PDB file of C-alpha atoms in Angstrom:
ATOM      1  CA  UNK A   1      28.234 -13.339   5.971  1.00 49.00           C
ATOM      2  CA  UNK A   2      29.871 -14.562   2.764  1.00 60.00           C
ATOM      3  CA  UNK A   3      28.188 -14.110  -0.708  1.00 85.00           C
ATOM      4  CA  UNK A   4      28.548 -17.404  -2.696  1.00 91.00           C
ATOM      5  CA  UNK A   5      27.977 -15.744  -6.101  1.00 95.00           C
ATOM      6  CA  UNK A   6      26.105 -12.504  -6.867  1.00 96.00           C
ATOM      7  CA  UNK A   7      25.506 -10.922 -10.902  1.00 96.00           C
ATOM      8  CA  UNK A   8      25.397  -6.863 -11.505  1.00 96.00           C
ATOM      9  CA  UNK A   9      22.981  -6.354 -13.897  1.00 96.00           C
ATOM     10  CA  UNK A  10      24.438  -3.220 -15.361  1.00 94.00           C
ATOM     11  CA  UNK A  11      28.552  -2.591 -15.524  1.00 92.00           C
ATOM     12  CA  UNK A  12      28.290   1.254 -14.858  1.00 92.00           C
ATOM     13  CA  UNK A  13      30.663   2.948 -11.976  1.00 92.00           C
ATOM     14  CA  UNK A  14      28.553   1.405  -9.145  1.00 93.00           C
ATOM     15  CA  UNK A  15      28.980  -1.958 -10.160  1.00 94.00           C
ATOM     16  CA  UNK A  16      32.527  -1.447 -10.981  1.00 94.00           C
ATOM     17  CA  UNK A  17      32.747   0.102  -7.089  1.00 94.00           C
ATOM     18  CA  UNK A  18      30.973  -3.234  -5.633  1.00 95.00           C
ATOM     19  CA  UNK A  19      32.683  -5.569  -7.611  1.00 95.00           C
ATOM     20  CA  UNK A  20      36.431  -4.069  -6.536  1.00 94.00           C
ATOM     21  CA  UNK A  21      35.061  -3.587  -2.635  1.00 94.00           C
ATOM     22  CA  UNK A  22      33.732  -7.330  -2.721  1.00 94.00           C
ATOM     23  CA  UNK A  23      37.024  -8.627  -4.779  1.00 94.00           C
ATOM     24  CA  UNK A  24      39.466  -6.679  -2.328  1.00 92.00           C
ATOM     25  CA  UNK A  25      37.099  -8.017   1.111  1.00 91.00           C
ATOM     26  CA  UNK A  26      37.107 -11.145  -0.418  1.00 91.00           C
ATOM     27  CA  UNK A  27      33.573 -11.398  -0.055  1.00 93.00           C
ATOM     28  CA  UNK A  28      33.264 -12.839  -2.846  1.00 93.00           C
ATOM     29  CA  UNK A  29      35.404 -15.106  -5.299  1.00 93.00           C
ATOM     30  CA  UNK A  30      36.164 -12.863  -8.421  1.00 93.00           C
ATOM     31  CA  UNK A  31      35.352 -16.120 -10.091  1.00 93.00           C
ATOM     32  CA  UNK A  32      31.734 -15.879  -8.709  1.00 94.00           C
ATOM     33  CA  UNK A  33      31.008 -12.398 -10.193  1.00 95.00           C
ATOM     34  CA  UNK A  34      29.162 -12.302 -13.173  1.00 94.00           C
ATOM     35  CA  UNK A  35      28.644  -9.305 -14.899  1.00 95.00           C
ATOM     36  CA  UNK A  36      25.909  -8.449 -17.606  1.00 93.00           C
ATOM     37  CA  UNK A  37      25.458  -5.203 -19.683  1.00 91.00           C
ATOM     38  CA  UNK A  38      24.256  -3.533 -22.970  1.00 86.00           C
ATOM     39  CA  UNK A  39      27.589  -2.906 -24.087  1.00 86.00           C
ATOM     40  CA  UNK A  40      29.309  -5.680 -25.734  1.00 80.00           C
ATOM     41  CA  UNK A  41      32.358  -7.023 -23.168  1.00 75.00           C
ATOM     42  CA  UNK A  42      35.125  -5.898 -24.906  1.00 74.00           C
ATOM     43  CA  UNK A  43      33.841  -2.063 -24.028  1.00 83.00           C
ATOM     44  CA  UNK A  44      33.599  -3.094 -20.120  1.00 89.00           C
ATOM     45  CA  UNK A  45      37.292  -2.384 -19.923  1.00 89.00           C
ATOM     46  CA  UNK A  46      37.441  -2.607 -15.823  1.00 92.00           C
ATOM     47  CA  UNK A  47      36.108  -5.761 -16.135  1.00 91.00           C
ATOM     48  CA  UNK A  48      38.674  -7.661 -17.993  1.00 88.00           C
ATOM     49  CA  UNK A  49      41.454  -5.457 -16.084  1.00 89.00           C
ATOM     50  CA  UNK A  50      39.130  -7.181 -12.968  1.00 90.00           C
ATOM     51  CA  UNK A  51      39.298 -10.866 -14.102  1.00 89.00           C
ATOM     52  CA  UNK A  52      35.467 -10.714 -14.226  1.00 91.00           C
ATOM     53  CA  UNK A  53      33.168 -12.474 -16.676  1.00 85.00           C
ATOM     54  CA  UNK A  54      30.608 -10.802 -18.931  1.00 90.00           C
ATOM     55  CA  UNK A  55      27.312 -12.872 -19.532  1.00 91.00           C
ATOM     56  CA  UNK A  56      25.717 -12.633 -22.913  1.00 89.00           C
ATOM     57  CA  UNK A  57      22.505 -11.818 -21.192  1.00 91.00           C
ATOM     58  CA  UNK A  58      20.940 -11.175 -18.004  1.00 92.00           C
ATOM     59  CA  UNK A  59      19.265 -14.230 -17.907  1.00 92.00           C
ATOM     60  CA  UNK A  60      22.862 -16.248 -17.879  1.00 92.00           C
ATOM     61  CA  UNK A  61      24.635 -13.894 -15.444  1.00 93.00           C
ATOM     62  CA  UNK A  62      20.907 -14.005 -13.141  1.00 93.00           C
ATOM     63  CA  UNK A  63      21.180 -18.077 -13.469  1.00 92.00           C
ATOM     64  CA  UNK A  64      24.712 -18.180 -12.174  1.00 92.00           C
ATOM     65  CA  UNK A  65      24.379 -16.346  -9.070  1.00 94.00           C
ATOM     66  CA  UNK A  66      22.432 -16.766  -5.809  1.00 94.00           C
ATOM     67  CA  UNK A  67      22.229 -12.833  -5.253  1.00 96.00           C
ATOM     68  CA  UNK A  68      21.486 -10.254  -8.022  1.00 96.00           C
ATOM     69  CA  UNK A  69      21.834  -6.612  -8.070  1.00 97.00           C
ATOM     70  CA  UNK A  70      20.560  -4.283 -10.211  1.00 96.00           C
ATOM     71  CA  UNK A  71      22.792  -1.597 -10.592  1.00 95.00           C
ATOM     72  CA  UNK A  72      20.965  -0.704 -14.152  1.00 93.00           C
ATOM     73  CA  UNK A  73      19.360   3.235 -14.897  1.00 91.00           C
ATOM     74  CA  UNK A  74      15.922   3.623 -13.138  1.00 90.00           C
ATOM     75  CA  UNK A  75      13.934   4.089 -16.426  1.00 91.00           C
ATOM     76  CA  UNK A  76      15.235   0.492 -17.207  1.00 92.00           C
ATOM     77  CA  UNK A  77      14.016  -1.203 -13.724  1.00 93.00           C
ATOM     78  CA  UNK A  78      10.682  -2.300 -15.670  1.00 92.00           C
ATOM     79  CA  UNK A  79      12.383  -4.049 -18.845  1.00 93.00           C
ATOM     80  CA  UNK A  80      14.432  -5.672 -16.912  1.00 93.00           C
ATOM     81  CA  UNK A  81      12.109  -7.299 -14.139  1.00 93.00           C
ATOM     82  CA  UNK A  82       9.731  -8.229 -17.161  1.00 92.00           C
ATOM     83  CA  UNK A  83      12.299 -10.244 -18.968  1.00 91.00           C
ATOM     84  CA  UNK A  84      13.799 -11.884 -15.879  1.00 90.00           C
ATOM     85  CA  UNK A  85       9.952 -12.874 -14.870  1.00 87.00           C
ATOM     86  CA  UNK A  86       9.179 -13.520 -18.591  1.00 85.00           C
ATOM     87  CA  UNK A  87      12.026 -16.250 -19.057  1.00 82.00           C
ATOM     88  CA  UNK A  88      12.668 -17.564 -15.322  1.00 77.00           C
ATOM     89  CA  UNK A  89      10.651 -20.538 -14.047  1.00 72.00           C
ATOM     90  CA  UNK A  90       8.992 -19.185 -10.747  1.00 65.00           C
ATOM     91  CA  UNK A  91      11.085 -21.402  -8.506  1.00 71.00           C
ATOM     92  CA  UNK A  92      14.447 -20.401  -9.743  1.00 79.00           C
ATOM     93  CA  UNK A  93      13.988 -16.504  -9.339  1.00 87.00           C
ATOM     94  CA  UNK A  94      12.625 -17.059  -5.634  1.00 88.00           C
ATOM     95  CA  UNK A  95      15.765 -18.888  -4.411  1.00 89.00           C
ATOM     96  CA  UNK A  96      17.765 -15.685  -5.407  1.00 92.00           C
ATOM     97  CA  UNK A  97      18.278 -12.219  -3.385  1.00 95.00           C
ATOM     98  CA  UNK A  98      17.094  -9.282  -5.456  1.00 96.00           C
ATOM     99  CA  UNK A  99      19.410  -6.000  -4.096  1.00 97.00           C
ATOM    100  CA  UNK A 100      17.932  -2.844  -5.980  1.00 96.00           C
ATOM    101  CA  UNK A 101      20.410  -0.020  -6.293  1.00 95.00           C
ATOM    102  CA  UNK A 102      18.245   1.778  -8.480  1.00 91.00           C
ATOM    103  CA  UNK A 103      17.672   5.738  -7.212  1.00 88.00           C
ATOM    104  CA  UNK A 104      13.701   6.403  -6.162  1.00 88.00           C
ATOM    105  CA  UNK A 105      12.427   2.685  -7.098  1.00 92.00           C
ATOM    106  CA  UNK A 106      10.292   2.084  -4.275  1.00 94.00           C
ATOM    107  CA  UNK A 107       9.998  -1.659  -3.401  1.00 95.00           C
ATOM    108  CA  UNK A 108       6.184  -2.223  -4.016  1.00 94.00           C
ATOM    109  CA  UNK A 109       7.446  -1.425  -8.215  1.00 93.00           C
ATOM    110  CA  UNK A 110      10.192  -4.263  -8.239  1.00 94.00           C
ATOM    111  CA  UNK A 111       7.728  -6.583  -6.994  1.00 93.00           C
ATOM    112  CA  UNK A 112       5.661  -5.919  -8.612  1.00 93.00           C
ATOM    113  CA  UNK A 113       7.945  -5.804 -11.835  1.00 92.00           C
ATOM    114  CA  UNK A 114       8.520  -9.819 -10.658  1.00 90.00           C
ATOM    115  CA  UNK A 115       5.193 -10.868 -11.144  1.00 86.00           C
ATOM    116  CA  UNK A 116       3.960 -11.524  -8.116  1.00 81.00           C
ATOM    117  CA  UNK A 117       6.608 -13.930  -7.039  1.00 87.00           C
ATOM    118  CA  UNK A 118       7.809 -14.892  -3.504  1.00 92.00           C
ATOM    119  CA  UNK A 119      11.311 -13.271  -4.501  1.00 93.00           C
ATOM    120  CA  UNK A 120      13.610 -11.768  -1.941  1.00 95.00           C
ATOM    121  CA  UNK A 121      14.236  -8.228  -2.567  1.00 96.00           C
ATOM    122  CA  UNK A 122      16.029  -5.107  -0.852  1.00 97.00           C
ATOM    123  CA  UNK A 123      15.888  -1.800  -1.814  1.00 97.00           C
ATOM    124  CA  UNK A 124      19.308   0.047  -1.575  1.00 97.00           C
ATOM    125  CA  UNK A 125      20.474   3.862  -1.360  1.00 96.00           C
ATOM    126  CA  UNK A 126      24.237   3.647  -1.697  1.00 95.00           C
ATOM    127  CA  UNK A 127      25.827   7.015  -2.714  1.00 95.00           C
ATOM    128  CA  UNK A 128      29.192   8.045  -4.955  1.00 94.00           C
ATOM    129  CA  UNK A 129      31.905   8.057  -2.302  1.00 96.00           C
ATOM    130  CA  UNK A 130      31.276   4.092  -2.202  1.00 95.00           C
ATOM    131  CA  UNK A 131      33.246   4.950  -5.174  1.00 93.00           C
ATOM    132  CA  UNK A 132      36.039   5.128  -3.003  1.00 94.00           C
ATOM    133  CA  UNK A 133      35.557   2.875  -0.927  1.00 93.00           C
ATOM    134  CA  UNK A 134      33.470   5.504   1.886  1.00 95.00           C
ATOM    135  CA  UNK A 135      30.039   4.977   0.765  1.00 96.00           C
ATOM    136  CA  UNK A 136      27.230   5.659   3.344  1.00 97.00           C
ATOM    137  CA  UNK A 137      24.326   3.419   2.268  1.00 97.00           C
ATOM    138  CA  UNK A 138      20.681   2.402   3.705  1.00 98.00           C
ATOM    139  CA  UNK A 139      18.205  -0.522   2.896  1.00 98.00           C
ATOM    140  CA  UNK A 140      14.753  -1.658   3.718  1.00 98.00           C
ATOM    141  CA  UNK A 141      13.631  -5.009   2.866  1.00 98.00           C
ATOM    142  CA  UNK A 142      11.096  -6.448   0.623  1.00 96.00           C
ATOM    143  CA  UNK A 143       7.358  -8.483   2.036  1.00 95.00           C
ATOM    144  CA  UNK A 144       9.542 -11.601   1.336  1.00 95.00           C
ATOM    145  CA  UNK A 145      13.181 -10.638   2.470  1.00 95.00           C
ATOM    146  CA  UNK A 146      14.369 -11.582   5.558  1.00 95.00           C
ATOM    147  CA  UNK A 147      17.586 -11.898   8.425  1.00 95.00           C
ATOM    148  CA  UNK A 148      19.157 -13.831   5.572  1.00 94.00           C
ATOM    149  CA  UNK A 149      18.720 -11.033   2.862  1.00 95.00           C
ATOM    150  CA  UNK A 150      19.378  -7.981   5.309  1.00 96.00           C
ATOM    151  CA  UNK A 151      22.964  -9.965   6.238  1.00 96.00           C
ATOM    152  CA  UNK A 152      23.353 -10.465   2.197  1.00 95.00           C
ATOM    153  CA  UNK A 153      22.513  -6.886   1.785  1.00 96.00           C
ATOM    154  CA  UNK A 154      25.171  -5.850   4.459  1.00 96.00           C
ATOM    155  CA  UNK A 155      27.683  -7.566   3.157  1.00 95.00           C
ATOM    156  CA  UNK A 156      27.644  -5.891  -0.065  1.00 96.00           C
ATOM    157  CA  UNK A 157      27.127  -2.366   0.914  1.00 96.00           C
ATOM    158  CA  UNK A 158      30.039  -3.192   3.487  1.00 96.00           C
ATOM    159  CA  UNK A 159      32.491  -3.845   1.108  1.00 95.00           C
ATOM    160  CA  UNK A 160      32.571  -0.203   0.089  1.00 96.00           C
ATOM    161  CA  UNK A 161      31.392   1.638   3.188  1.00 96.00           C
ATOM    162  CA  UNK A 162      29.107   1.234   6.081  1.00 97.00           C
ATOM    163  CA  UNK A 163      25.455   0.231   5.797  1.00 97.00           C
ATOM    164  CA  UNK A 164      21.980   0.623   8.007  1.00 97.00           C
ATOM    165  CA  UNK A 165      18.788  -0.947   7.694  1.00 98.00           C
ATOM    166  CA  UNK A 166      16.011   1.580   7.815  1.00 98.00           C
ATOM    167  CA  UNK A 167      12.083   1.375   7.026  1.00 97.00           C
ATOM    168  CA  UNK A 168      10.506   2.142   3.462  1.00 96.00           C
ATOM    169  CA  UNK A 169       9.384   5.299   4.700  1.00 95.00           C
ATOM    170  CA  UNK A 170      12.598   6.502   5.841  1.00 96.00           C
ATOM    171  CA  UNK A 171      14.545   5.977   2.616  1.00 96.00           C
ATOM    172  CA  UNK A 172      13.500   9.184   0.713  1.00 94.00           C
ATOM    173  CA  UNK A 173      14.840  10.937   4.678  1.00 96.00           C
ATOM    174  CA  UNK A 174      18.235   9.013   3.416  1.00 96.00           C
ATOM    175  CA  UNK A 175      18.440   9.960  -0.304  1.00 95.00           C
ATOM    176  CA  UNK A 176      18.386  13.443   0.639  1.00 96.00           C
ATOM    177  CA  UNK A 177      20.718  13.125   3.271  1.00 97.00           C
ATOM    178  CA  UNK A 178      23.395  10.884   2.464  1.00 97.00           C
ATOM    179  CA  UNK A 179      22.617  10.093  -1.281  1.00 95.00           C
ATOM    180  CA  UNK A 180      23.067  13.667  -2.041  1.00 96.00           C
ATOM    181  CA  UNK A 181      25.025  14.891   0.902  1.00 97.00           C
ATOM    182  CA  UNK A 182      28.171  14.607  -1.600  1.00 97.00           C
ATOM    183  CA  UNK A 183      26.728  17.140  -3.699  1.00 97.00           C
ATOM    184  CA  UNK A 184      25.867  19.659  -0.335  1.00 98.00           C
ATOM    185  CA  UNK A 185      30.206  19.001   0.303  1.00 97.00           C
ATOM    186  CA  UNK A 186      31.510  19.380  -2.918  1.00 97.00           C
ATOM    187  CA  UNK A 187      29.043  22.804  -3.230  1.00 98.00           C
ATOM    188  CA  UNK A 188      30.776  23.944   0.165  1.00 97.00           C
ATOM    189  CA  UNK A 189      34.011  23.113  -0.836  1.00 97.00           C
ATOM    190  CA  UNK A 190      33.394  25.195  -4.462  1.00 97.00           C
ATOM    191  CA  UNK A 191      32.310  28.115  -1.903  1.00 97.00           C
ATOM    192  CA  UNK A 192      35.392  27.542   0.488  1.00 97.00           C
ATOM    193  CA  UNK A 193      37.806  28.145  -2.973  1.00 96.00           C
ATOM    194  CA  UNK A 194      35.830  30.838  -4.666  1.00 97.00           C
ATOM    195  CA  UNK A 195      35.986  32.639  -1.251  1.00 97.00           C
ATOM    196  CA  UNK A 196      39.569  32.738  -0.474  1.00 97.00           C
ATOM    197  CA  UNK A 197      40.867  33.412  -4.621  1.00 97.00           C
ATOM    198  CA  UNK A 198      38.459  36.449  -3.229  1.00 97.00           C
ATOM    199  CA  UNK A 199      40.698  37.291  -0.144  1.00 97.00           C
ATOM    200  CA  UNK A 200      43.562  37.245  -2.434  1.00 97.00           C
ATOM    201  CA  UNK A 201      44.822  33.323  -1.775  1.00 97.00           C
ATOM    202  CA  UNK A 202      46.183  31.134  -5.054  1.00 97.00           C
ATOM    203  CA  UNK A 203      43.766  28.762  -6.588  1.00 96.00           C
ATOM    204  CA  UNK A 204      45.702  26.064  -5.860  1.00 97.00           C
ATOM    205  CA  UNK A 205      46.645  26.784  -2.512  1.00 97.00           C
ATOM    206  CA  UNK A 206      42.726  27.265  -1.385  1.00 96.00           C
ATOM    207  CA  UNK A 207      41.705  24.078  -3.220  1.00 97.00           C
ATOM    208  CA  UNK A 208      44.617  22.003  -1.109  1.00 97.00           C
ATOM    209  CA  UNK A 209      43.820  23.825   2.227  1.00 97.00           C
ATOM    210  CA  UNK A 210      40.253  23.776   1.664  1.00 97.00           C
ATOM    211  CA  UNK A 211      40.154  19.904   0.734  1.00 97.00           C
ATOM    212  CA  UNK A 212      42.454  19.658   3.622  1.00 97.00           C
ATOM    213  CA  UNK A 213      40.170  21.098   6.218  1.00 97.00           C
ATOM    214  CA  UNK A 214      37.277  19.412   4.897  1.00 97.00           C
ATOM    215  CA  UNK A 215      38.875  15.951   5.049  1.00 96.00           C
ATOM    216  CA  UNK A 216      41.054  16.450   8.515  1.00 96.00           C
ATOM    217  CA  UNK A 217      37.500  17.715  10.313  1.00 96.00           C
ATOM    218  CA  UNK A 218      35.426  14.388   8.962  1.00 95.00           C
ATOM    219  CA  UNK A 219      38.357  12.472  10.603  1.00 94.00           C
ATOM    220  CA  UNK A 220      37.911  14.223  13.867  1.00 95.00           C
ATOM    221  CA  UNK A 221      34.352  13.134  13.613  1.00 94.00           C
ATOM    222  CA  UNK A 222      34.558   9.926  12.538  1.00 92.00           C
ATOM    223  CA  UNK A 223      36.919   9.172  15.617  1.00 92.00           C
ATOM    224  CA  UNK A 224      33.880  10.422  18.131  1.00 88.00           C
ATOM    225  CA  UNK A 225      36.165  11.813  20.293  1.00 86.00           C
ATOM    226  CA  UNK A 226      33.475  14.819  20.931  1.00 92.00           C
ATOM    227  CA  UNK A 227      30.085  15.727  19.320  1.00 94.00           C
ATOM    228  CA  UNK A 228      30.329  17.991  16.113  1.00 95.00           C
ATOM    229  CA  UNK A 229      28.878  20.748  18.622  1.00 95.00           C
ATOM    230  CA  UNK A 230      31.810  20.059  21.043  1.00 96.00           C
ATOM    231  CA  UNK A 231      34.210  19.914  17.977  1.00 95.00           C
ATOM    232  CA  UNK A 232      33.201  23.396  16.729  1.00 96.00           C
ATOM    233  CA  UNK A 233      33.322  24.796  20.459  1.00 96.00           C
ATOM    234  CA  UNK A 234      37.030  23.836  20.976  1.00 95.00           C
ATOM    235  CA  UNK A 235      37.803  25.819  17.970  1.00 95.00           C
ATOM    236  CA  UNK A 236      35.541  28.674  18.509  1.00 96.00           C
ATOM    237  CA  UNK A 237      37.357  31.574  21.399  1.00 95.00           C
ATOM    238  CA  UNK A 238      34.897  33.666  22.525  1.00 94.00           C
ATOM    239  CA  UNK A 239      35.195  37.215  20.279  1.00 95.00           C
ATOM    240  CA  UNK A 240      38.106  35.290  17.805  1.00 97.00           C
ATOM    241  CA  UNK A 241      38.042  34.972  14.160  1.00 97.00           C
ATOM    242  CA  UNK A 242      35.980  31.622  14.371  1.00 97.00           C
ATOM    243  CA  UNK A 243      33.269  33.214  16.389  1.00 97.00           C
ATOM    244  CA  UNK A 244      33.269  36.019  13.732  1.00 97.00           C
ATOM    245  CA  UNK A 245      32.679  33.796  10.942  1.00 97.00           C
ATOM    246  CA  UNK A 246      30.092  31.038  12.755  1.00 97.00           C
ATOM    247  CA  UNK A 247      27.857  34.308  13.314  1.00 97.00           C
ATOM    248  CA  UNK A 248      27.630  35.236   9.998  1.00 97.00           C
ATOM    249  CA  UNK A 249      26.723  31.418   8.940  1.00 97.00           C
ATOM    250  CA  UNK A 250      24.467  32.245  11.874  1.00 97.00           C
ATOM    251  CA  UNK A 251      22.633  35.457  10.552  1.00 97.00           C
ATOM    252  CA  UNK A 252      22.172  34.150   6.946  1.00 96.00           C
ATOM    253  CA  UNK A 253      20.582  31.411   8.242  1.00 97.00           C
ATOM    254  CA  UNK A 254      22.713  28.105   7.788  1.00 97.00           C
ATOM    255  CA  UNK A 255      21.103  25.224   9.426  1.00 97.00           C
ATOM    256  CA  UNK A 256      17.724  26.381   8.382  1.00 97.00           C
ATOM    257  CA  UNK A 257      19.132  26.616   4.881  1.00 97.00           C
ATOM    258  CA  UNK A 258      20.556  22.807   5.244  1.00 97.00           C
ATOM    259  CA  UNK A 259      17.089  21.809   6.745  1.00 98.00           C
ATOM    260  CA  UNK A 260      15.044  23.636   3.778  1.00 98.00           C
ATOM    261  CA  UNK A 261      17.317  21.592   1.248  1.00 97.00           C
ATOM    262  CA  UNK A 262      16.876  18.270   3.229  1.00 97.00           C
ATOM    263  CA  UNK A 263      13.407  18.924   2.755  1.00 97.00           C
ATOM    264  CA  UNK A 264      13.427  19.466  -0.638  1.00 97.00           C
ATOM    265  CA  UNK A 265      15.417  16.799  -1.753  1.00 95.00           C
ATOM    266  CA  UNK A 266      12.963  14.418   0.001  1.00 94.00           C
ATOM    267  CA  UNK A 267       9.616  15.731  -1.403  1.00 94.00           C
ATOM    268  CA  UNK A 268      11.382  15.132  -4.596  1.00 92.00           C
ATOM    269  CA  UNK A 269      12.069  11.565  -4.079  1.00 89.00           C
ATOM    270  CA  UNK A 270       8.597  11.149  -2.946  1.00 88.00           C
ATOM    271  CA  UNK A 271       7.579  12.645  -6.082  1.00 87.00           C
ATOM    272  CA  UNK A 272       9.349  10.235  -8.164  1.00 83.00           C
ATOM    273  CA  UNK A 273       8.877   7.371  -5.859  1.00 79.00           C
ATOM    274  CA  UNK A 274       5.313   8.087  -7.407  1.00 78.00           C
ATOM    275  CA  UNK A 275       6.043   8.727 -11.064  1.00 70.00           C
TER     276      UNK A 275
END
């Protein structure tokens, strides 16, 4: 679905993400993106280079658009929702779709941030390669959200990546696997380098082959041509140097390792989801 006009309330790297995916989708008119931040305009410098206008508050750029992110820190959710509730008649906040990309704010807190109104909001879990247009992202909707807010919500998180709707309860499952699955890559990809300067290889050289690898194997993947199992058979002959490596990943434990961290990342976002 199209977006008629939608406000990022916050200008960090996120918004600046969303605003280029929606621009270059043409999801949205750039003249129907309205941008509001603490910094004064003139310091938004990919906004101006975007043709997008900076509000003077979030109250203007929040009037002026029909779906509202906020793509502002977590520890600012609060002061936000209280000023928008504070200064908004009732009517003109429910007629809008509230998209939350704030990290670990579970949905009962924005609501509840709104005052009690009937406003449409979706909780979103985008992560950093959205920066680049290859985000992986989740949402779960809000008591008063609906088909209408779960197509707005798609069409947003589409525009820089793909995007699933998932229950409440699955969201802290997602944060730990695709929020911070970048992290668990670029940490494999340190170990891939560090490993062959050790086996006597040029920095360089294992930074491009490793990066390489690690790119060319998500493209197999993503093409679903096999299963990753099937993938890493083909490439694994019985007693070769593949085999020899897989069984030490084997013997120290590696998918029990990625489970344990899974884990852990998501008792930490229920622990926060609390705080």
């Amino acid at each position: 679905m199209g977006i008629d006009s939608i406000a990022f309330l916050g200008a960090g790297n996120m918004a600046e993400a969303f605003c280029r995916g929606l621009i270059q989708g043409r999801v949205v008119d750039r003249e129907r993106i309205f941008l509001s931040d603490l910094r004064p305009a003139g310091q938004i410098a990919w906004a101006a280079e975007a043709g997008l206008k900076v509000a003077a508050s979030n109250l203007e750029a929040v009037d002026r658009a029909s779906v509202v992110v906020l793509s502002v820190k977590p520890k600012d959710v609060d002061g936000v929702l209280d000023g928008l509730a504070a200064a908004s008649p009732e009517e003109s906040l429910e007629s809008k779709t509230f998209l939350s990309i704030a990290a670990g704010v579970p949905l009962a807190r924005l609501e509840a941030g709104l005052k009690g109104r009937r406003v449409p909001v979706v909780r979103v879990m985008p992560n950093t390669p959205a920066l680049v247009g290859r985000g992986a992202s989740a949402f779960c909707l809000g008591t008063h959200a609906g088909g209408e807010q779960a197509g707005a919500a798609r069409a947003v998180l589409q525009a820089v990546g793909i995007a699933f709707e998932v229950k409440e309860a699955q969201m802290d499952a997602v944060t730990a696997l695709s929020g911070s699955g970048p992290a668990y890559v670029f940490l494999f990809m340190e170990a891939l380098q560090a490993a062959g300067e050790k086996l006597g290889l040029e920095a360089e050289t294992c930074f491009q082959l490793a990066a390489q690898t690690l790119a060319g194997a998500s493209e197999m993947i993503q093409r679903r041509t096999d299963s990753p199992a099937r993938l890493r058979e083909k490439v694994t002959s019985p007693g070769g140097t593949t085999a020899a490596a897989l069984k030490a990943f084997e013997e120290g434990g590696f998918k029990p390792l990625v489970e344990k961290a899974l884990r852990a990342a998501r008792d930490r976002g229920v622990e926060l989801g609390k705080s």
